[in-house]
Tab-separated table of C-alpha atoms and ligand atoms in Angstrom:
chain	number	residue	atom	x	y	z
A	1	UNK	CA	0.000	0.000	0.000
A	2	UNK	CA	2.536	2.714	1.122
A	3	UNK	CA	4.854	1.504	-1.841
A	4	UNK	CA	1.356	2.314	-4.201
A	5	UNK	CA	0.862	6.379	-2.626
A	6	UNK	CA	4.797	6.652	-3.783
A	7	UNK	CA	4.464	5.863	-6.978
A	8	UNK	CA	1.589	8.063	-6.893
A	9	UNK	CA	3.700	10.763	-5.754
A	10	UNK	CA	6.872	10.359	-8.032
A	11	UNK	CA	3.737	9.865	-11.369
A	12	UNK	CA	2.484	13.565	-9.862
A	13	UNK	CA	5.699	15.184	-9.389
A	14	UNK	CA	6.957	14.268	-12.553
A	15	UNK	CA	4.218	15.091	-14.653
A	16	UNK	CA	4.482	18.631	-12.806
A	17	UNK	CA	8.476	19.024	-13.954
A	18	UNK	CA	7.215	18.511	-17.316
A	19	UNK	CA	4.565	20.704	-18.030
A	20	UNK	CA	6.441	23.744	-15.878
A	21	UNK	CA	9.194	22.567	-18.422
A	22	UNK	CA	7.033	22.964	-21.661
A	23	UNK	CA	5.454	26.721	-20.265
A	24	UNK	CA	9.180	28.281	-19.524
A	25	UNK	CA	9.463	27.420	-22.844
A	26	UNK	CA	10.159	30.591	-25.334
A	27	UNK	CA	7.333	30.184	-27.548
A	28	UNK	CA	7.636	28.859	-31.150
A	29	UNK	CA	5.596	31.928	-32.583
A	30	UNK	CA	6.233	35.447	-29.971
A	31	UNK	CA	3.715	38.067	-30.135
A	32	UNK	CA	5.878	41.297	-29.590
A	33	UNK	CA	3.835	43.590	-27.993
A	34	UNK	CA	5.121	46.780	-26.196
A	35	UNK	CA	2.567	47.843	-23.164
A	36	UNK	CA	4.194	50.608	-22.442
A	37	UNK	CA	3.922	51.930	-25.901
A	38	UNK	CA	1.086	52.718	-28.097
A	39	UNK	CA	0.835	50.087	-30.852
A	40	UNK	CA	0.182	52.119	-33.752
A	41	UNK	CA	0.208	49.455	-36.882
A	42	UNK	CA	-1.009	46.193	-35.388
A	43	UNK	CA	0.668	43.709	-33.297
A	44	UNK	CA	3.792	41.657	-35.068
A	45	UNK	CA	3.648	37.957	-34.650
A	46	UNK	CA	7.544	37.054	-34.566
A	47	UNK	CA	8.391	33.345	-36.330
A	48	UNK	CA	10.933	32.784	-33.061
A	49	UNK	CA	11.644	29.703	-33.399
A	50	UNK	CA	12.296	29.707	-36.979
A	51	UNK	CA	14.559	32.336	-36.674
A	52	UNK	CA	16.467	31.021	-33.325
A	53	UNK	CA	17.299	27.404	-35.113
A	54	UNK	CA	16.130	26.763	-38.990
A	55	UNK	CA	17.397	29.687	-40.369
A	56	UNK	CA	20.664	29.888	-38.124
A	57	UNK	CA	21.456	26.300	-39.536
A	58	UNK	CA	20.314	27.209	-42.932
A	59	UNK	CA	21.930	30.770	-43.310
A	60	UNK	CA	24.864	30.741	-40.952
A	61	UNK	CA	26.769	33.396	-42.470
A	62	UNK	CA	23.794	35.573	-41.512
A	63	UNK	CA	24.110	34.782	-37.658
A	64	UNK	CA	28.057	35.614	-37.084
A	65	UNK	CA	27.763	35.518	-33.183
A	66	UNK	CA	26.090	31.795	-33.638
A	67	UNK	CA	22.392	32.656	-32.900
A	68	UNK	CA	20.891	33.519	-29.847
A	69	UNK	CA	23.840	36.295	-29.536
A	70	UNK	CA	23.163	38.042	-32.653
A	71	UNK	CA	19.701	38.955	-31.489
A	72	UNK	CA	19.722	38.958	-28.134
A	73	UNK	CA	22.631	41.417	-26.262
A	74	UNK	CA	23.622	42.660	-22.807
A	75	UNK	CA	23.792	46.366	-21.717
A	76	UNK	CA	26.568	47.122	-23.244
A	77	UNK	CA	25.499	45.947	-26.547
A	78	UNK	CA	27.102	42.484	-26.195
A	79	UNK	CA	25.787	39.081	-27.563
A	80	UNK	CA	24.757	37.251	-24.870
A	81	UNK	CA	26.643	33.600	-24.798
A	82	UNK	CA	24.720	30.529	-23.494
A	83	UNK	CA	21.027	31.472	-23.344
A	84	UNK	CA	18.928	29.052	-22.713
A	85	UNK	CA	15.052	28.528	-24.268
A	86	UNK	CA	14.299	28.686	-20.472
A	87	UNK	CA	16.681	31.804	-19.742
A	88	UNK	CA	14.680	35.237	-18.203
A	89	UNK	CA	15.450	37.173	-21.543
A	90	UNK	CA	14.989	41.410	-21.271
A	91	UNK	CA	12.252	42.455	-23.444
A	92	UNK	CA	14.099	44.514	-26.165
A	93	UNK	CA	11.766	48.143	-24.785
A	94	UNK	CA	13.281	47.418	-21.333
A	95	UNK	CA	16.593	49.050	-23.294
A	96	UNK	CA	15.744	50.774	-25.917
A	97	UNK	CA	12.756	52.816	-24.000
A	98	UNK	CA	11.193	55.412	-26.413
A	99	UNK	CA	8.382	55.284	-28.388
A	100	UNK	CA	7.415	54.774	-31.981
A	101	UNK	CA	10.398	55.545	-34.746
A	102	UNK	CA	12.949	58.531	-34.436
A	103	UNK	CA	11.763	62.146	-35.281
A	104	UNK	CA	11.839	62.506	-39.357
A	105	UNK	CA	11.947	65.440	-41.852
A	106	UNK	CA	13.970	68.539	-42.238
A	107	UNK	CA	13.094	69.830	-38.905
A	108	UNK	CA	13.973	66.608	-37.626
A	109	UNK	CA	17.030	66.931	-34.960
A	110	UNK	CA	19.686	64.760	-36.084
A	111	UNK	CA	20.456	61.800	-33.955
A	112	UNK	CA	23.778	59.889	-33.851
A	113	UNK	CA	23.642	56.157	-34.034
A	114	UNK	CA	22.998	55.697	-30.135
A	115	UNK	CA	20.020	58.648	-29.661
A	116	UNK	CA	18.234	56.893	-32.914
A	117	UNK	CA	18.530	52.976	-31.147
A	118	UNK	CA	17.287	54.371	-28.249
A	119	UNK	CA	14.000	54.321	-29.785
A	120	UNK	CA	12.224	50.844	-30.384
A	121	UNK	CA	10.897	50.807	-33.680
A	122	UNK	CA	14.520	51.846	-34.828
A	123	UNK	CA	16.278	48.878	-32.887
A	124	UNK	CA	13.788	46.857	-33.931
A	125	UNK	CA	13.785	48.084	-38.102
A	126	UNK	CA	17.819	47.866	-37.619
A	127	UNK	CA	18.156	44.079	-36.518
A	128	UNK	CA	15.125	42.704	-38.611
A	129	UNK	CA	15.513	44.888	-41.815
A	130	UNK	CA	19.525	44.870	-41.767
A	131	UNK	CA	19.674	41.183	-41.524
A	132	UNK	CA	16.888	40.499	-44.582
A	133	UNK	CA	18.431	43.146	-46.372
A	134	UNK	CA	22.081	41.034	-46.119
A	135	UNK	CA	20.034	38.021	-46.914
A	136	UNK	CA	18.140	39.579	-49.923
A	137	UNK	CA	21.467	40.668	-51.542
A	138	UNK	CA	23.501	37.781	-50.664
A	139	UNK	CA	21.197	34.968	-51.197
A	140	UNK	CA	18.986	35.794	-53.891
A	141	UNK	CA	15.936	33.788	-52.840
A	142	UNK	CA	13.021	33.577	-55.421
A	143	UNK	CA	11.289	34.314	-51.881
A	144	UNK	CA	12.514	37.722	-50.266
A	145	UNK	CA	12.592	38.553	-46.386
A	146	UNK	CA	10.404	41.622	-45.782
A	147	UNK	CA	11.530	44.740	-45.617
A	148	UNK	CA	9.170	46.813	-46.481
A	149	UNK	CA	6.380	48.229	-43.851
A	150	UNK	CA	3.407	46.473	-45.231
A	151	UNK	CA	5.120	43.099	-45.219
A	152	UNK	CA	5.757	43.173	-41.560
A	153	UNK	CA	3.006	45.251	-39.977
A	154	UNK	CA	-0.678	44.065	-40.181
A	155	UNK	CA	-1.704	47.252	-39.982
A	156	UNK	CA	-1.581	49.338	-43.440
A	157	UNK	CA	-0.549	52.915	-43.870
B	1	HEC	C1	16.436	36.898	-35.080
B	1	HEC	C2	16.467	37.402	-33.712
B	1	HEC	C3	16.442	36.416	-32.587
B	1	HEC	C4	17.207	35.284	-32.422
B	1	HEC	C5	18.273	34.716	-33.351
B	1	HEC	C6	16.848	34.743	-31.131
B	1	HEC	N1	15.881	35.505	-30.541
B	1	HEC	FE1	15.017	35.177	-28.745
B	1	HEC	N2	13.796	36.799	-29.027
B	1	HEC	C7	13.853	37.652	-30.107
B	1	HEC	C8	12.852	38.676	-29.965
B	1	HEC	C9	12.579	39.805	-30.927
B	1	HEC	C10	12.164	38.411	-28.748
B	1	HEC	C11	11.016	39.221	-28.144
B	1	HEC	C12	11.610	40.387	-27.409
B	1	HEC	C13	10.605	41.419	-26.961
B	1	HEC	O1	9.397	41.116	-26.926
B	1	HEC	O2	11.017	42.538	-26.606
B	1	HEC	C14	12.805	37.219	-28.174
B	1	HEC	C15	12.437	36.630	-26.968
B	1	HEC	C16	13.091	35.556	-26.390
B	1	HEC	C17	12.752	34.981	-25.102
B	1	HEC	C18	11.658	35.485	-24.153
B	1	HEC	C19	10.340	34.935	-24.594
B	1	HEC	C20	9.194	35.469	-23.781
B	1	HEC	O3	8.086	34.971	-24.012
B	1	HEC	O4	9.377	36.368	-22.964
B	1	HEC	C21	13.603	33.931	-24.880
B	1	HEC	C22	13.646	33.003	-23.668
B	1	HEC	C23	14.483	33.853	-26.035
B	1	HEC	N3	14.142	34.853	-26.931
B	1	HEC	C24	15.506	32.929	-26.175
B	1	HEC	C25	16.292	32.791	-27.314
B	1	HEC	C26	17.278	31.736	-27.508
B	1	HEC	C27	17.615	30.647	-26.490
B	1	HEC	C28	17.820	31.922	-28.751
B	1	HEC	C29	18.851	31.061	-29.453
B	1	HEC	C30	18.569	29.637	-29.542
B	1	HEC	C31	17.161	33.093	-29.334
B	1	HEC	N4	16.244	33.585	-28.435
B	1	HEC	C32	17.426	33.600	-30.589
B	1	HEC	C33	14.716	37.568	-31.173
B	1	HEC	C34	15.616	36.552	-31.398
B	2	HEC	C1	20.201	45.249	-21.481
B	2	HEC	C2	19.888	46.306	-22.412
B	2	HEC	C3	19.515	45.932	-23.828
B	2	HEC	C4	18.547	45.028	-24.259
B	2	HEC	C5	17.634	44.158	-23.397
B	2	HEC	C6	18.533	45.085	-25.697
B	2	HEC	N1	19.456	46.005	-26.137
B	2	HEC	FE1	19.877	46.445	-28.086
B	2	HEC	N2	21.493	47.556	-27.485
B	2	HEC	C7	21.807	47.864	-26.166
B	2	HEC	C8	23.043	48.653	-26.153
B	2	HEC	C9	23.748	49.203	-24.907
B	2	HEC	C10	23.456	48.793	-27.505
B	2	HEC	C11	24.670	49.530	-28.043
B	2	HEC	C12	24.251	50.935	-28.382
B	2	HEC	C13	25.372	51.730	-28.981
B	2	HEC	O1	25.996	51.230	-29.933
B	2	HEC	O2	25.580	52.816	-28.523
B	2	HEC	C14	22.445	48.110	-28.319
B	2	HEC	C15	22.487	48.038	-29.699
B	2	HEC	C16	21.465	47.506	-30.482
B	2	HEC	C17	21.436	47.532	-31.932
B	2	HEC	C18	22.545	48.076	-32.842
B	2	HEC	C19	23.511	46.940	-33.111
B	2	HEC	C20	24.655	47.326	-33.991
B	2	HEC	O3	25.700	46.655	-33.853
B	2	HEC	O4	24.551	48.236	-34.772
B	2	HEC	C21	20.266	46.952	-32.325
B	2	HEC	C22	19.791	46.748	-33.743
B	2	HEC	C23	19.572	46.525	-31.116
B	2	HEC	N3	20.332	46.887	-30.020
B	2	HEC	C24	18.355	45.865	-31.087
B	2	HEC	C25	17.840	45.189	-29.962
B	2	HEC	C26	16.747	44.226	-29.991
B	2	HEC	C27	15.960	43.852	-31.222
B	2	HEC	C28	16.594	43.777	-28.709
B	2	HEC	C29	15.654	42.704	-28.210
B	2	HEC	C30	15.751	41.393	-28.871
B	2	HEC	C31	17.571	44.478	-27.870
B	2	HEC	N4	18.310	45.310	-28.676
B	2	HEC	C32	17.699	44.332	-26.511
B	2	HEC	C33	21.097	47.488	-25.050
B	2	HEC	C34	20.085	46.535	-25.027
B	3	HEC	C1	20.035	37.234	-38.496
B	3	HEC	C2	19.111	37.389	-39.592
B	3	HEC	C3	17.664	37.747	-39.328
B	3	HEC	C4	17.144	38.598	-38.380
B	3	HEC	C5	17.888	39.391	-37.331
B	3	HEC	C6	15.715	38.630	-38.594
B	3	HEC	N1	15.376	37.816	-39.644
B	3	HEC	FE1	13.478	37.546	-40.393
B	3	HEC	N2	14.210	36.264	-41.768
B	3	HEC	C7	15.559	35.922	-41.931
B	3	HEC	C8	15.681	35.019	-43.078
B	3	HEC	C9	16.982	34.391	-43.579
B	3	HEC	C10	14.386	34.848	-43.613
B	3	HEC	C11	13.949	34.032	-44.845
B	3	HEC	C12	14.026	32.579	-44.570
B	3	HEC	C13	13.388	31.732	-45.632
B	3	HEC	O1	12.510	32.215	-46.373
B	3	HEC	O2	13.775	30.552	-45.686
B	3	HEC	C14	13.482	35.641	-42.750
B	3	HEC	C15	12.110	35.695	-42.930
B	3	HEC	C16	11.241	36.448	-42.175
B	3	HEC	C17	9.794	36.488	-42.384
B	3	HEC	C18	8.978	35.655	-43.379
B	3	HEC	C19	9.043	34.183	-42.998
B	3	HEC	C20	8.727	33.952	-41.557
B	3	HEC	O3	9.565	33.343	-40.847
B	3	HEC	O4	7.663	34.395	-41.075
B	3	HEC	C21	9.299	37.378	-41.446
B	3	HEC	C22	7.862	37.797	-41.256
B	3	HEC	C23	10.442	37.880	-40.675
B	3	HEC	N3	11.595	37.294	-41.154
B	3	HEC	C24	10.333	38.781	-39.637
B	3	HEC	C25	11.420	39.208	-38.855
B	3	HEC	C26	11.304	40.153	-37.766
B	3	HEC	C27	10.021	40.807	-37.303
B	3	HEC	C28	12.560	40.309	-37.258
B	3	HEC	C29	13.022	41.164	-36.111
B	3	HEC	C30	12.367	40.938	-34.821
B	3	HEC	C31	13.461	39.462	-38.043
B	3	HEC	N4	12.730	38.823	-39.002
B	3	HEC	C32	14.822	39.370	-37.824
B	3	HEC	C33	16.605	36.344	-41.165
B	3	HEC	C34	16.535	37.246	-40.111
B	4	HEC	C1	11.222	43.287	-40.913
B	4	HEC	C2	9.957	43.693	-40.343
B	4	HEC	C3	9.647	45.159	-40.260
B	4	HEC	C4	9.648	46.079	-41.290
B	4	HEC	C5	10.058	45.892	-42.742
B	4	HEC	C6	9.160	47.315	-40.712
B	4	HEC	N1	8.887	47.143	-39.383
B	4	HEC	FE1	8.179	48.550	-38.100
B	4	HEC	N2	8.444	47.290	-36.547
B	4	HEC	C7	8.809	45.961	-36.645
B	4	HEC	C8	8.872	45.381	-35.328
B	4	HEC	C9	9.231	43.937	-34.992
B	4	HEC	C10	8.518	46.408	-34.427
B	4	HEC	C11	8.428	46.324	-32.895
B	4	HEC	C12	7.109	45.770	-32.501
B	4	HEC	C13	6.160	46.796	-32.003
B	4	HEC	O1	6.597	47.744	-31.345
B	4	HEC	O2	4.948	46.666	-32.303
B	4	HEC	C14	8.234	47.584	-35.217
B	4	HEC	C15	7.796	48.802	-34.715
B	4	HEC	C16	7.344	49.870	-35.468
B	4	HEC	C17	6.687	51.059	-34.940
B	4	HEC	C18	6.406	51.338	-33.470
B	4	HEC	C19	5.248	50.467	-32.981
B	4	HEC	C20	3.904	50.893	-33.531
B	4	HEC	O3	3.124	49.998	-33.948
B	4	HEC	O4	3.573	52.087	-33.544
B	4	HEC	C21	6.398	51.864	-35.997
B	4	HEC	C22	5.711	53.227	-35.970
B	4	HEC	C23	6.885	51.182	-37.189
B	4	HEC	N3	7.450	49.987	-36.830
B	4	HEC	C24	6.787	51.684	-38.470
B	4	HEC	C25	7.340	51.078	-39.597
B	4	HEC	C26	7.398	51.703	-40.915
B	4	HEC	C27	6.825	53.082	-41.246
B	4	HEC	C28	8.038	50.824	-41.730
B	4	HEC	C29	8.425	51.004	-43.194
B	4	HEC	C30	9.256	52.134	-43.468
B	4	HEC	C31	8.354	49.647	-40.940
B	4	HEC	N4	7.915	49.838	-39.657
B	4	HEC	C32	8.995	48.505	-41.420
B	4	HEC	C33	9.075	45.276	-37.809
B	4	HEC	C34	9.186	45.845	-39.063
């Protein structure tokens, strides 16, 4: 009898370990959503897993820090080595904390390199559109990467 509640217990506890291992999972699709700014052209579904293993085996010229690293960076702008799928990752905005894109047109101030990252929709544009650009050019797939706003946003202007 007491040997039967054990097994019991161990069945329980290990079916727990399993599922809390499946939700710390990074999911294989991220919405990117930024609460604390105003989503002006629809919410981006992000192919994450795609881009964190298929395309880093198929295309690893594109990824020269080796994956993970070439997207995701410390606060000094360094790849991070060794993350995890289960790793606490910053949300890019916690970083790069303004708003929307960097002021445009001839009154526009201009911005050096660091002023215009520190807004998110121009870190963002800068490590999707730079890369697709690269692979665009280098590549020549019959199917491009987007890099044009419609492509990427739901929401059209
Ligand atoms: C092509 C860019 C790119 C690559 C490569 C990449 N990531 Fe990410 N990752 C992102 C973006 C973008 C987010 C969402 C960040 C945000 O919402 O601010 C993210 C989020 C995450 C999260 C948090 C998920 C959540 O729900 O909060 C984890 C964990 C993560 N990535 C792990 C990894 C690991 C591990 C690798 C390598 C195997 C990797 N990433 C490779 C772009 C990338
Ligand atoms: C811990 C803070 C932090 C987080 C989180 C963070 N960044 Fe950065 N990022 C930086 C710093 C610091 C730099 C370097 C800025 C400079 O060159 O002055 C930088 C630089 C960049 C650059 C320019 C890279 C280059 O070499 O030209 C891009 C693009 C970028 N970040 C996008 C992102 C994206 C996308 C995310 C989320 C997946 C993210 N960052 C998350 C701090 C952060
Ligand atoms: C390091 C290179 C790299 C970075 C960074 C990158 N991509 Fe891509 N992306 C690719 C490649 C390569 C393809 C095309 C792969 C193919 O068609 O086989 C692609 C395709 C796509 C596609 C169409 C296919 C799909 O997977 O849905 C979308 C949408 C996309 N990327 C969005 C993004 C967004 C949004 C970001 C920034 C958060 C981003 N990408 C950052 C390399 C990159
Ligand atoms: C490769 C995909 C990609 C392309 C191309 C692209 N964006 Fe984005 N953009 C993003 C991602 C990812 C974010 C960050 C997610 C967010 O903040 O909603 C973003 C954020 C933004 C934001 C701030 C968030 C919002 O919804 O208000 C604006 C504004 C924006 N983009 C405008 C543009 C415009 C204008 C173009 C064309 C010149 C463009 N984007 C091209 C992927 C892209």
């Amino acid at each position: 009898m007491k040997k039967r509640i054990w097994v019991s217990v161990l069945v329980v506890a290990a079916c727990l370990l399993f599922a809390a291992g499946i939700y710390a999972k990074v999911a294989d699709v991220i919405k990117i959503e930024n609460k604390a700014c105003p989503n002006t052209k629809g919410e981006i579904s992000f192919t994450h897993k795609l881009h964190a293993e298929d395309y880093v085996k198929k295309f690893p010229k594109l990824y020269p820090a080796g994956g993970c690293g070439d997207c995701h960076h410390d606060d000094k702008g360094k790849p991070i080595a060794g993350l995890k799928d289960d790793s606490k990752v910053q949300k890019c905005i916690e970083c790069h904390k303004q708003c929307g894109e960097a002021p445009k047109g001839k009154d526009a101030p201009k911005l050096d390199k660091k002023a215009k990252l520190a807004y998110i929709a121009e870190a963002f544009h800068d490590n999707c559109t730079s890369c697709h650009r690269t692979y665009n050019k280098d590549f020549k797939p019959e199917k491009k990467a987007p890099v044009t706003c419609n492509d990427c946003h739901p929401k059209k202007q």
